[in-house]
Coordinates of C-alpha atoms in Angstrom, one line a residue:
M1 CA 0.0 0.0 0.0
S2 CA 1.3 3.5 -0.8
I3 CA 2.1 6.0 1.9
L4 CA -1.0 7.9 3.1
A5 CA -1.5 10.8 5.4
S6 CA -2.3 9.9 9.0
T7 CA -5.7 11.6 8.7
T8 CA -6.6 9.5 5.7
I9 CA -5.8 6.3 7.6
A10 CA -7.8 7.5 10.5
M11 CA -10.8 8.2 8.3
L12 CA -10.6 4.7 6.7
L13 CA -10.4 3.0 10.1
A14 CA -13.3 5.1 11.5
D15 CA -15.6 4.3 8.6
S16 CA -18.6 2.3 9.8
R17 CA -18.6 0.4 6.5
L18 CA -15.1 -1.1 7.3
P19 CA -15.4 -4.9 7.0
A20 CA -14.1 -5.7 10.5
G21 CA -17.2 -6.8 12.3
A22 CA -17.8 -3.8 14.5
H23 CA -21.5 -3.9 13.6
V24 CA -22.1 -6.7 16.1
S25 CA -21.6 -4.5 19.1
S26 CA -23.8 -1.9 20.8
G27 CA -21.4 -1.1 23.5
A28 CA -23.8 -2.9 25.9
L29 CA -26.5 -0.3 25.1
E30 CA -29.0 -3.0 24.2
A31 CA -28.9 -4.5 27.7
A32 CA -28.9 -1.0 29.2
L33 CA -32.1 0.0 27.5
R34 CA -33.7 -3.3 28.4
D35 CA -32.7 -2.6 32.0
G36 CA -34.5 0.8 32.0
L37 CA -32.0 3.3 30.7
D38 CA -33.9 6.2 29.1
P39 CA -32.9 6.5 25.5
A40 CA -32.7 10.2 26.1
A41 CA -29.9 9.5 28.5
T42 CA -27.7 8.0 25.8
G43 CA -25.5 11.1 25.8
D44 CA -24.8 10.6 29.5
Y45 CA -24.1 6.9 28.8
L46 CA -21.5 8.0 26.2
S47 CA -20.0 10.5 28.5
G48 CA -19.6 7.7 31.1
R49 CA -17.8 5.5 28.6
M50 CA -15.5 8.4 27.6
A51 CA -14.5 8.7 31.3
T52 CA -13.9 5.0 31.9
I53 CA -13.8 2.5 29.1
V54 CA -12.5 4.6 26.2
P55 CA -9.3 5.9 28.0
V56 CA -8.4 2.2 28.7
E57 CA -8.9 1.3 25.1
A58 CA -7.2 4.3 23.7
G59 CA -4.3 4.0 26.1
T60 CA -3.8 0.4 25.2
A61 CA -3.8 1.2 21.5
V62 CA -1.3 4.0 21.9
V63 CA 1.1 1.8 24.0
A64 CA 0.7 -1.0 21.4
R65 CA 1.7 1.5 18.7
H66 CA 4.7 2.5 20.8
L67 CA 5.8 -1.0 21.4
A68 CA 5.5 -1.9 17.7
R69 CA 7.8 1.0 16.8
H70 CA 10.3 0.7 19.6
G71 CA 10.1 -2.9 20.9
G72 CA 8.5 -4.2 24.0
D73 CA 6.4 -6.9 25.6
L74 CA 2.9 -7.1 24.0
D75 CA 2.0 -10.0 26.3
R76 CA 2.5 -7.7 29.3
L77 CA 0.4 -5.0 27.6
H78 CA -2.3 -7.7 27.0
R79 CA -2.3 -8.5 30.7
E80 CA -2.6 -4.9 31.7
W81 CA -5.5 -4.4 29.3
A82 CA -7.3 -7.5 30.7
A83 CA -6.8 -6.3 34.3
R84 CA -8.6 -3.1 33.4
T85 CA -11.4 -4.9 31.6
P86 CA -13.0 -7.0 34.3
S87 CA -16.1 -8.1 32.3
R88 CA -15.5 -11.4 30.6
A89 CA -18.1 -10.6 28.1
Q90 CA -16.4 -7.3 27.1
R91 CA -13.0 -9.1 26.9
E92 CA -14.5 -11.8 24.6
V93 CA -16.2 -9.4 22.2
T94 CA -13.1 -7.2 22.1
L95 CA -11.0 -10.3 21.2
A96 CA -13.5 -11.1 18.4
L97 CA -13.3 -7.6 17.1
G98 CA -9.5 -7.9 17.2
D99 CA -9.7 -11.0 15.1
G100 CA -11.8 -9.1 12.5
L101 CA -9.5 -6.2 12.4
R102 CA -6.5 -8.5 12.1
R103 CA -8.0 -10.2 9.0
L104 CA -8.5 -6.7 7.5
A105 CA -4.9 -5.8 8.2
D106 CA -3.8 -9.0 6.5
Q107 CA -5.1 -7.6 3.3
L108 CA -4.1 -3.9 3.7
W109 CA -0.9 -4.2 5.7
P110 CA 0.4 -7.7 5.3
S111 CA 2.6 -9.1 8.1
S112 CA 1.8 -6.1 10.4
I113 CA -0.2 -8.4 12.7
P114 CA 1.1 -11.9 12.7
A115 CA -1.6 -14.6 13.4
P116 CA -1.1 -16.1 16.9
P117 CA 0.1 -19.7 16.9
P118 CA -2.4 -22.4 17.9
G119 CA -3.2 -22.1 21.6
A120 CA -1.7 -18.6 22.0
A121 CA -3.6 -15.6 23.2
R122 CA -5.6 -13.7 20.6
R123 CA -5.0 -9.9 20.6
P124 CA -7.9 -7.6 21.6
R125 CA -9.0 -4.9 19.3
P126 CA -7.0 -2.0 20.9
I127 CA -3.7 -3.8 20.6
V128 CA -4.4 -4.8 17.0
L129 CA -5.4 -1.2 16.2
G130 CA -2.2 0.1 17.8
L131 CA -0.1 -2.4 15.7
I132 CA -2.0 -1.2 12.6
A133 CA -1.3 2.4 13.6
A134 CA 2.4 1.7 13.7
A135 CA 2.4 -0.1 10.4
A136 CA 0.2 2.5 8.6
G137 CA 1.8 5.7 10.0
L138 CA -1.2 6.8 12.1
D139 CA 0.0 9.3 14.7
A140 CA -0.8 8.8 18.4
E141 CA -3.3 11.7 18.8
D142 CA -5.2 10.6 15.7
L143 CA -5.3 7.1 17.2
V144 CA -6.8 8.3 20.5
R145 CA -9.5 10.3 18.6
L146 CA -10.2 7.2 16.4
V147 CA -10.8 5.0 19.5
A148 CA -13.1 7.7 20.9
Y149 CA -15.1 8.2 17.7
D150 CA -15.4 4.5 17.1
D151 CA -16.8 3.8 20.5
A152 CA -19.3 6.7 20.3
Q153 CA -20.3 5.8 16.8
T154 CA -20.9 2.2 17.8
V155 CA -23.3 3.2 20.5
A156 CA -25.1 5.8 18.4
A157 CA -25.6 3.5 15.5
A158 CA -27.0 0.8 17.8
L159 CA -29.4 3.4 19.3
L160 CA -30.9 4.1 15.9
K161 CA -31.6 0.4 15.5
L162 CA -32.9 -0.2 19.0
E163 CA -34.9 3.1 19.4
P164 CA -35.3 4.6 15.9
G165 CA -35.1 8.3 15.9
D166 CA -33.5 11.3 14.1
P167 CA -30.0 10.3 12.8
R168 CA -29.0 13.9 13.1
E169 CA -29.5 13.8 16.8
A170 CA -27.4 10.6 17.0
T171 CA -24.6 12.3 15.1
A172 CA -24.7 15.2 17.6
L173 CA -24.3 12.7 20.4
V174 CA -21.1 11.4 18.7
L175 CA -19.6 14.8 18.4
A176 CA -20.5 15.7 22.0
A177 CA -19.0 12.5 23.3
C178 CA -15.7 13.0 21.4
A179 CA -15.5 16.6 22.7
H180 CA -15.8 15.1 26.2
L181 CA -12.5 13.2 25.7
E182 CA -10.7 15.9 23.7
P183 CA -9.0 17.4 26.8
R184 CA -7.3 14.1 27.5
V185 CA -6.1 13.4 24.0
A186 CA -2.5 14.7 24.5
E187 CA -2.2 12.9 27.8
L188 CA -3.3 9.6 26.4
A189 CA -1.2 10.0 23.2
A190 CA 2.0 10.4 25.3
L191 CA 1.6 7.0 27.0
T192 CA 4.5 4.5 26.5
D193 CA 4.3 2.3 29.7
P194 CA 1.6 -0.3 30.0
A195 CA 1.4 0.3 33.7
R196 CA 0.4 3.9 33.1
I197 CA -2.7 3.1 31.1
P198 CA -5.8 4.6 32.9
C199 CA -7.8 2.2 35.0
A200 CA -11.1 3.9 35.8
G201 CA -13.8 1.3 36.3
A202 CA -17.4 1.2 34.9
P203 CA -19.2 -1.5 37.0
L204 CA -22.6 -0.6 35.7
I205 CA -21.6 -0.9 32.1
D206 CA -19.7 -4.1 33.0
G207 CA -22.9 -5.5 34.4
W208 CA -24.9 -4.6 31.3
A209 CA -22.2 -6.2 29.1
E210 CA -22.5 -9.4 31.1
A211 CA -26.3 -9.3 30.9
Q212 CA -26.1 -8.6 27.2
S213 CA -24.1 -11.8 26.7
Q214 CA -27.0 -13.8 28.3
L215 CA -29.9 -12.3 26.4
P216 CA -31.8 -15.1 24.6
R217 CA -33.0 -12.8 21.9
R218 CA -30.9 -9.8 20.9
L219 CA -29.8 -7.6 18.0
F220 CA -26.2 -7.3 19.1
R221 CA -23.6 -9.7 20.4
A222 CA -22.4 -7.1 22.9

């Protein structure tokens, strides 16, 4: 693949039509709505994710990018991510999304994400995304914003399927959520040590993720 600007790579990876399987996730919104979350509170839900889950994912991706460029222990990074992601359901879907993103990388950036040997740990989406960022030349701040946008867009797109409404309002929710994280972009983009990745918890969202994995009839896997 020819050399592209970091912004172009970010736009490609942020495209909801990217064939990497992200459409299977609602960010646990489906279970949250079934549990009584008011659809009008989705903006608050997104803000909560931006304060907790997204910094963990963005920090993990940034550190993976750094380790790919400068060398380091990806297995340790994986353990640090897992320790900050206590919900088994969330870990499982993030691993599945990592698999989908790795298959895409096999086509666009061959050899950037080697397939794990049989029995070895699969890589979660933020680590795969960080390795792609290193291979494709995506800079660290664009990577943080990509993680934030992708998370917000995932929830907003699910909202339109679960509670059909004005897509312009859903788009406004995405922009507001990304603005919520913007003051932390530089801080997260500077991370290099797995131990320094944020570790804010989201027990209510974790509970909804676990409940989502047990729903007998559902639109989304997670």
